[in-house]
Coordinates of C-alpha atoms and ligand atoms in Angstrom, one line a residue:
M1160 CA 76.8 143.9 129.1
A1161 CA 75.2 146.6 127.0
K1162 CA 76.8 145.1 123.9
R1163 CA 75.4 141.6 124.4
K1164 CA 74.0 140.2 121.2
Q1165 CA 70.5 139.0 120.5
K1166 CA 71.3 135.3 121.3
K1167 CA 72.5 136.1 124.7
T1168 CA 69.3 137.9 125.5
Q1169 CA 67.5 134.8 124.7
I1170 CA 69.6 132.8 127.1
R1171 CA 68.9 135.3 129.8
T1172 CA 65.1 135.2 129.1
E1173 CA 65.0 131.5 129.3
F1174 CA 67.0 131.4 132.5
R1175 CA 64.7 134.0 134.1
K1176 CA 61.6 132.2 133.0
N1177 CA 62.7 129.0 134.5
Y1178 CA 64.1 130.8 137.5
D1179 CA 60.6 132.1 138.3
Q1180 CA 59.1 128.7 138.6
T1181 CA 57.1 128.7 141.8
T1182 CA 57.6 125.0 142.4
R1183 CA 61.4 125.3 142.2
K1184 CA 62.2 125.2 145.8
K1185 CA 60.2 122.2 146.5
D1186 CA 61.6 120.4 143.5
F1187 CA 65.1 121.2 144.4
R1188 CA 64.7 119.7 147.9
G1189 CA 63.1 116.6 146.4
Q1190 CA 65.9 116.2 144.0
A1191 CA 68.6 116.6 146.7
D1192 CA 67.0 113.8 148.7
E1193 CA 67.0 111.5 145.8
T1194 CA 70.5 111.6 144.6
D1195 CA 73.9 110.8 145.9
D1196 CA 77.2 109.5 144.6
S1197 CA 76.8 105.9 145.7
T1198 CA 77.5 103.3 143.0
P1199 CA 74.2 102.0 141.7
D1200 CA 73.5 98.3 142.3
A1201 CA 72.7 96.4 139.2
Q1202 CA 70.0 94.3 140.9
S1203 CA 67.9 97.1 142.0
E1204 CA 68.4 99.5 139.1
R1205 CA 65.5 100.6 136.9
V1206 CA 65.5 102.9 134.0
S1207 CA 62.8 105.5 133.4
G1208 CA 62.2 108.7 131.6
K1209 CA 60.3 111.9 131.4
R1210 CA 59.7 113.8 128.2
S1211 CA 58.5 117.0 129.8
A1212 CA 61.1 119.5 131.0
S1213 CA 62.3 118.1 134.3
K1214 CA 62.3 121.2 136.3
K1215 CA 64.0 119.6 139.3
R1216 CA 66.9 118.6 137.1
T1217 CA 67.7 122.0 135.7
I1218 CA 70.4 123.9 137.3
T1219 CA 68.0 126.6 138.1
G1220 CA 67.6 125.0 141.5
V1221 CA 70.6 127.0 142.5
A1222 CA 71.6 126.8 146.1
R1223 CA 68.9 128.8 147.8
E1224 CA 70.8 131.2 149.9
N1225 CA 73.0 132.1 147.0
E1226 CA 70.4 132.4 144.3
A1227 CA 70.4 136.1 143.9
A1228 CA 74.2 136.2 143.7
G1229 CA 74.2 133.1 141.4
F1230 CA 71.9 134.8 139.0
A1231 CA 74.0 137.9 138.8
V1232 CA 77.0 135.9 138.0
E1233 CA 75.2 134.0 135.3
L1234 CA 74.3 137.2 133.5
R1235 CA 77.7 138.8 133.9
D1236 CA 79.4 135.7 132.6
V1237 CA 77.4 135.2 129.4
D1238 CA 78.9 137.5 126.9
A1239 CA 79.5 137.7 123.2
N1240 CA 82.3 135.1 123.4
C1241 CA 80.0 132.4 124.7
L1242 CA 78.7 129.6 122.5
S1243 CA 75.9 127.2 122.7
G1244 CA 76.7 123.5 122.5
R1245 CA 75.7 120.0 123.3
V1246 CA 77.3 117.7 125.9
M1247 CA 78.6 114.7 124.0
K1248 CA 79.9 112.9 127.1
V1249 CA 80.8 113.5 130.7
H1250 CA 84.0 112.1 132.2
G1251 CA 84.5 112.8 135.8
L1252 CA 84.4 116.5 136.3
S1253 CA 84.9 117.5 132.7
S1254 CA 82.8 117.0 129.7
T1255 CA 83.1 117.2 125.9
V1256 CA 80.9 119.8 124.3
R1257 CA 80.2 120.1 120.6
T1258 CA 79.1 123.4 119.1
A1259 CA 76.8 123.8 116.2
D1260 CA 79.8 124.3 113.8
G1261 CA 81.2 120.9 114.8
R1262 CA 84.0 122.1 117.1
E1263 CA 84.6 120.2 120.3
F1264 CA 85.7 121.6 123.6
E1265 CA 86.9 119.9 126.7
C1266 CA 84.9 121.7 129.4
S1267 CA 85.1 122.1 133.1
T1268 CA 82.1 123.2 134.9
R1269 CA 82.2 126.6 136.5
G1270 CA 82.4 126.9 140.3
L1271 CA 78.9 127.6 141.2
L1272 CA 77.5 124.7 139.1
K1273 CA 80.3 122.4 140.4
S1274 CA 79.3 123.1 144.0
L1275 CA 75.8 121.8 143.1
A1276 CA 77.3 118.5 142.0
T1277 CA 77.6 117.4 145.6
D1278 CA 73.9 117.9 146.2
L1279 CA 72.7 117.2 142.8
Q1280 CA 74.6 114.4 141.3
N1281 CA 73.9 115.2 137.7
V1282 CA 74.6 118.9 137.2
V1283 CA 75.8 118.3 133.6
V1284 CA 74.7 115.1 131.8
T1285 CA 75.2 113.7 128.3
G1286 CA 72.7 115.4 126.0
D1287 CA 72.5 118.6 127.8
V1288 CA 72.4 121.9 125.9
V1289 CA 74.8 124.2 127.6
V1290 CA 76.4 127.7 127.2
I1291 CA 80.1 127.6 127.3
R1292 CA 82.8 130.2 127.4
P1293 CA 85.9 129.1 125.4
A1294 CA 89.3 129.7 127.0
D1295 CA 91.1 128.8 123.8
D1296 CA 90.2 126.7 120.8
R1297 CA 90.1 123.5 122.9
Q1298 CA 89.1 124.3 126.4
A1299 CA 86.0 126.0 127.8
V1300 CA 83.9 126.4 130.9
I1301 CA 80.3 125.5 131.1
L1302 CA 78.3 128.4 132.4
L1303 CA 74.8 127.2 132.3
V1304 CA 72.6 124.3 131.4
E1305 CA 69.4 124.8 129.5
P1306 CA 66.2 123.2 130.8
R1307 CA 65.9 119.6 129.8
H1308 CA 63.2 117.5 128.1
G1309 CA 63.1 113.8 127.3
V1310 CA 65.1 112.7 130.3
I1311 CA 66.0 109.0 130.8
C1312 CA 66.8 108.2 134.4
R1313 CA 68.0 105.2 136.3
T1314 CA 66.6 104.6 139.7
S1315 CA 68.8 102.6 141.9
R1316 CA 68.1 102.1 145.6
K1317 CA 65.3 104.6 145.3
R1318 CA 67.7 107.2 144.0
Q1319 CA 67.4 108.7 140.6
Q1320 CA 70.2 109.4 138.3
V1321 CA 69.8 111.1 134.9
L1322 CA 71.5 109.0 132.2
V1323 CA 70.8 111.2 129.3
A1324 CA 68.8 114.4 128.6
N1325 CA 67.0 115.8 125.6
V1326 CA 66.0 112.5 123.9
D1327 CA 63.2 112.6 121.3
Q1328 CA 62.7 108.9 120.4
V1329 CA 63.7 105.3 121.1
I1330 CA 64.4 102.9 118.3
I1331 CA 63.5 99.5 119.5
V1332 CA 65.6 97.1 117.4
A1333 CA 64.7 93.4 117.1
S1334 CA 65.7 90.8 114.6
A1335 CA 63.5 88.6 112.5
A1336 CA 65.9 85.7 113.1
E1337 CA 69.3 85.0 114.8
P1338 CA 68.1 85.8 117.5
G1339 CA 64.5 85.0 116.5
L1340 CA 61.7 87.5 116.8
K1341 CA 60.2 87.8 120.3
P1342 CA 57.1 89.9 119.9
N1343 CA 56.5 89.9 123.7
L1344 CA 59.9 91.4 124.2
I1345 CA 59.0 94.2 121.8
D1346 CA 55.8 94.8 123.7
R1347 CA 57.8 95.1 126.9
Y1348 CA 60.0 97.7 125.4
L1349 CA 56.9 99.5 124.1
V1350 CA 55.5 99.7 127.6
S1351 CA 58.8 101.1 128.8
V1352 CA 59.0 103.7 126.1
E1353 CA 55.3 104.6 126.5
S1354 CA 56.0 105.3 130.1
T1355 CA 58.6 107.8 129.2
N1356 CA 56.4 109.6 126.7
L1357 CA 59.3 109.4 124.1
R1358 CA 58.4 108.3 120.6
P1359 CA 58.9 104.6 120.0
I1360 CA 59.9 103.3 116.6
I1361 CA 60.1 99.5 116.0
C1362 CA 62.8 98.2 113.7
I1363 CA 62.8 94.6 112.8
N1364 CA 66.2 93.9 111.3
K1365 CA 67.6 90.8 109.5
V1366 CA 64.5 90.4 107.4
D1367 CA 66.7 88.9 104.7
L1368 CA 66.8 85.7 106.8
V1369 CA 63.0 85.1 106.7
D1370 CA 60.1 85.4 104.4
P1371 CA 58.8 88.9 105.2
G1372 CA 55.2 87.6 104.7
E1373 CA 55.7 85.7 108.0
L1374 CA 56.0 88.9 109.9
Q1375 CA 53.0 90.6 108.4
S1376 CA 50.3 89.6 111.0
V1377 CA 52.4 90.6 114.0
V1378 CA 53.6 93.8 112.4
A1379 CA 50.1 94.8 111.3
V1380 CA 48.9 94.7 115.0
W1381 CA 51.5 97.2 116.0
G1382 CA 50.8 99.3 112.9
Q1383 CA 47.1 99.5 113.7
M1384 CA 48.0 100.9 117.1
G1385 CA 49.9 103.7 115.4
Y1386 CA 53.4 102.5 115.9
Q1387 CA 55.9 103.0 113.1
V1388 CA 57.4 99.7 112.1
V1389 CA 60.4 99.4 109.8
L1390 CA 61.6 96.1 108.4
S1391 CA 65.2 96.3 107.6
S1392 CA 68.2 94.4 106.4
V1393 CA 71.8 95.6 106.7
T1394 CA 72.9 92.8 104.4
C1395 CA 70.5 93.7 101.6
H1396 CA 70.5 97.4 102.4
W1397 CA 66.7 97.4 102.9
N1398 CA 65.1 100.4 104.5
I1399 CA 68.5 101.8 105.6
D1400 CA 67.6 105.1 103.9
R1401 CA 64.2 105.2 105.6
L1402 CA 65.8 104.7 109.0
R1403 CA 68.3 107.4 108.3
D1404 CA 65.4 109.8 107.5
L1405 CA 63.7 108.9 110.8
L1406 CA 66.9 109.6 112.7
T1407 CA 67.9 112.8 111.0
G1408 CA 67.6 115.9 113.1
R1409 CA 66.4 114.0 116.2
N1410 CA 68.1 112.6 119.3
S1411 CA 67.5 108.9 119.4
V1412 CA 68.2 106.1 121.8
V1413 CA 68.8 102.7 120.1
S1414 CA 67.7 99.9 122.2
G1415 CA 67.4 96.1 121.9
Q1416 CA 68.8 92.7 122.6
S1417 CA 72.4 92.0 121.9
G1418 CA 73.0 90.5 118.4
V1419 CA 70.0 92.0 116.7
G1420 CA 72.2 94.3 114.6
K1421 CA 72.1 97.7 116.3
S1422 CA 75.8 98.4 115.6
S1423 CA 75.5 97.1 112.0
L1424 CA 72.5 99.3 111.4
L1425 CA 74.2 102.4 112.8
N1426 CA 77.3 101.7 110.7
A1427 CA 75.1 101.4 107.6
I1428 CA 73.1 104.5 108.4
E1429 CA 76.3 106.6 109.1
P1430 CA 79.2 105.2 107.0
G1431 CA 82.5 105.8 108.7
L1432 CA 81.1 105.3 112.2
G1433 CA 83.0 102.1 112.7
L1434 CA 81.1 100.7 115.6
K1435 CA 82.2 97.2 116.6
V1436 CA 80.0 94.4 115.2
S1437 CA 80.1 91.2 117.2
P1438 CA 79.2 87.9 115.5
V1439 CA 78.2 86.2 118.7
S1440 CA 76.0 87.8 121.4
D1441 CA 78.4 89.7 123.6
E1442 CA 77.7 88.6 127.2
S1443 CA 80.2 91.1 128.6
E1444 CA 77.7 93.8 127.6
K1445 CA 75.5 92.6 130.4
G1446 CA 78.4 93.1 132.8
R1447 CA 78.6 96.7 131.7
H1448 CA 75.0 97.2 132.8
T1449 CA 76.1 99.3 135.7
T1450 CA 78.2 101.7 133.8
T1451 CA 76.5 104.8 132.7
F1452 CA 79.0 106.3 130.3
S1453 CA 76.5 107.5 127.7
H1454 CA 77.8 109.4 124.8
L1455 CA 76.3 111.0 121.8
I1456 CA 77.2 110.1 118.2
P1457 CA 76.6 113.0 115.9
L1458 CA 74.9 112.2 112.6
S1459 CA 76.1 113.9 109.5
G1460 CA 72.6 114.9 108.5
G1461 CA 71.9 116.4 112.0
G1462 CA 70.7 114.8 115.2
Y1463 CA 72.4 112.4 117.6
I1464 CA 72.4 108.7 118.5
V1465 CA 72.6 108.2 122.2
D1466 CA 74.9 105.3 123.0
T1467 CA 74.8 103.9 126.5
P1468 CA 75.7 100.3 127.1
G1469 CA 73.1 100.2 129.9
I1470 CA 70.3 101.7 127.9
R1471 CA 70.9 99.5 124.8
Q1472 CA 69.7 96.4 126.5
F1473 CA 67.7 97.7 129.4
Q1474 CA 64.4 96.0 130.0
L1475 CA 63.6 97.2 133.5
W1476 CA 62.1 100.6 133.2
D1477 CA 60.3 102.2 136.0
V1478 CA 56.7 100.9 135.5
I1479 CA 54.6 99.7 138.3
P1480 CA 52.3 96.7 137.6
A1481 CA 49.0 98.7 137.9
E1482 CA 50.3 101.0 135.2
V1483 CA 51.0 98.4 132.6
A1484 CA 47.6 98.2 131.1
G1485 CA 47.6 102.0 130.6
F1486 CA 50.8 101.7 128.5
F1487 CA 49.2 99.1 126.2
R1488 CA 47.7 101.4 123.6
D1489 CA 45.2 98.7 122.5
I1490 CA 44.1 97.6 126.0
R1491 CA 43.9 101.1 127.5
P1492 CA 40.5 102.0 126.0
Y1493 CA 38.7 99.0 127.7
V1494 CA 40.1 99.5 131.1
S1495 CA 37.5 101.9 132.4
D1496 CA 34.7 99.5 131.5
C1497 CA 35.9 96.8 133.9
Q1498 CA 33.7 96.1 137.0
F1499 CA 36.5 96.6 139.5
P1500 CA 38.5 99.8 139.4
D1501 CA 41.6 97.8 140.5
C1502 CA 41.0 95.1 137.9
T1503 CA 44.2 93.4 136.8
H1504 CA 42.5 92.1 133.7
T1505 CA 43.8 88.6 134.4
H1506 CA 41.3 86.6 136.6
E1507 CA 38.5 89.0 137.4
Q1508 CA 34.8 88.6 136.5
N1509 CA 33.2 91.3 134.3
C1510 CA 36.6 92.4 132.9
A1511 CA 36.1 94.5 129.8
V1512 CA 39.6 93.6 128.6
K1513 CA 39.0 89.9 128.7
E1514 CA 35.7 90.4 127.0
A1515 CA 37.4 92.3 124.2
V1516 CA 39.8 89.4 123.8
A1517 CA 37.0 86.9 123.6
M1518 CA 35.2 89.0 121.0
F1519 CA 38.5 89.3 118.9
K1520 CA 38.5 93.0 119.4
L1521 CA 41.9 92.7 121.1
D1522 CA 44.8 90.7 119.7
V1523 CA 45.3 87.5 121.7
R1524 CA 49.0 87.6 121.4
R1525 CA 49.1 91.2 122.8
Y1526 CA 46.9 90.1 125.7
E1527 CA 49.2 87.2 126.4
S1528 CA 52.1 89.6 126.4
Y1529 CA 50.2 91.8 128.9
C1530 CA 49.6 88.8 131.2
Q1531 CA 53.2 87.8 131.0
I1532 CA 54.5 91.3 131.9
R1533 CA 52.0 91.5 134.8
S1534 CA 53.1 88.1 136.1
E1535 CA 56.7 89.1 136.0
E1536 CA 56.3 92.3 137.8
Ligands
LIG1324 P1 74.2 94.4 118.1 O1 74.7 93.5 119.2 O2 72.7 94.6 118.2 O3 75.0 95.7 118.0 O4 74.4 93.5 116.8 P2 75.6 93.6 115.7 O5 75.5 94.8 114.9 O6 76.9 93.4 116.5 O7 75.3 92.4 114.8 C1 75.3 91.0 115.3 C2 75.4 90.0 114.1 O8 74.3 90.1 113.2 C3 76.6 90.3 113.3 O9 77.2 89.1 112.9 C4 76.1 91.0 112.0 O10 76.9 90.8 110.9 C5 74.7 90.4 111.9 N1 73.7 91.2 111.2 C6 73.5 92.5 111.5 N2 72.5 92.9 110.7 C7 72.1 91.9 109.8 C8 71.2 91.8 108.8 O11 70.4 92.7 108.4 N3 71.1 90.5 108.2 C9 71.9 89.5 108.6 N4 71.7 88.3 108.0 N5 72.8 89.6 109.6 C10 72.9 90.8 110.2
LIG1325 ZN1 39.7 94.2 133.6

């Protein structure tokens, strides 16, 4: 213990800091109620996220009666042989962890953490930063999980399941043609991403198939709201380097309809990746919606792409209708000026949002998008 290196002391400090959270017990109980092992049902599933450290999802909610003992074991077990790593994927009770130097270990989860798995479904999830103790150059044991940020969850039958942790940004990929651009669909994704607090980046691919001038007006509206919009073409290698720069050093989810070129873009950004590119829209991908086998793809320049079949195409994030206006960056400033506090901004009198549209202060297409999303909810 006395010989523990600097790095280990940091781990200990972080653990203790989090351990001291006064809300921990309440959070732990709440989490235990929300999760179980039942297979999620595709009809009722929703995806949501949180950027802030999700206290209730860190393993610091250690079984209450054992917490003093658990803490002692943590400290004793973390020694100079331990390494910090990232969970690349989870399969059953084991997971693949990659260390900073690029080595991969097949990891089991140590006893105390595993015992939590029955109460807390996701003790270790893809994207987690963990401390492992190698047994040899291939196998290791996960000792502890660092606090998470940028969590994307799926809610199914009122139960939440963490799909992936420590995400920084979501790349919303659309295509200018084949399939044609659907600005309303992008608005919908934006609402979802805004609700998670993750950083959205819009990528419109296949611009080689259209006159880029046609896209200018719609792109300008998003640009004015502060969204980063990248027009790309895999075929002509346009803006591939820019996208690579945006991905480097960050953990990104790539999301968007089937066929827009997500796999092609990733293959272009990271040569050698060899993701399957499908010429026709792959309907079977919808069938895989219930699977949650997310895995991380490391980028050579640093950072990871989160690949989850379910996340790639998800549209239903956990947004309630009354919140939608608040997630429209352009509509939000007008909301407080409406006469009725529960104004839906659709049919009410003295609605500041509708007035703003009439005065051309708000983009009509964006407003239509808002109304469409509201009507579908
Ligand atoms: P995903 O389903 O979003 O992963 O899309 P894929 O990467 O499988 O691509 C779907 C189809 O679009 C494939 O036939 C690609 O060759 C084609 N494609 C991808 N990017 C571009 C592009 O920039 N321009 C054109 N013209 N076709 C593209
Ligand atoms: Zn209103």
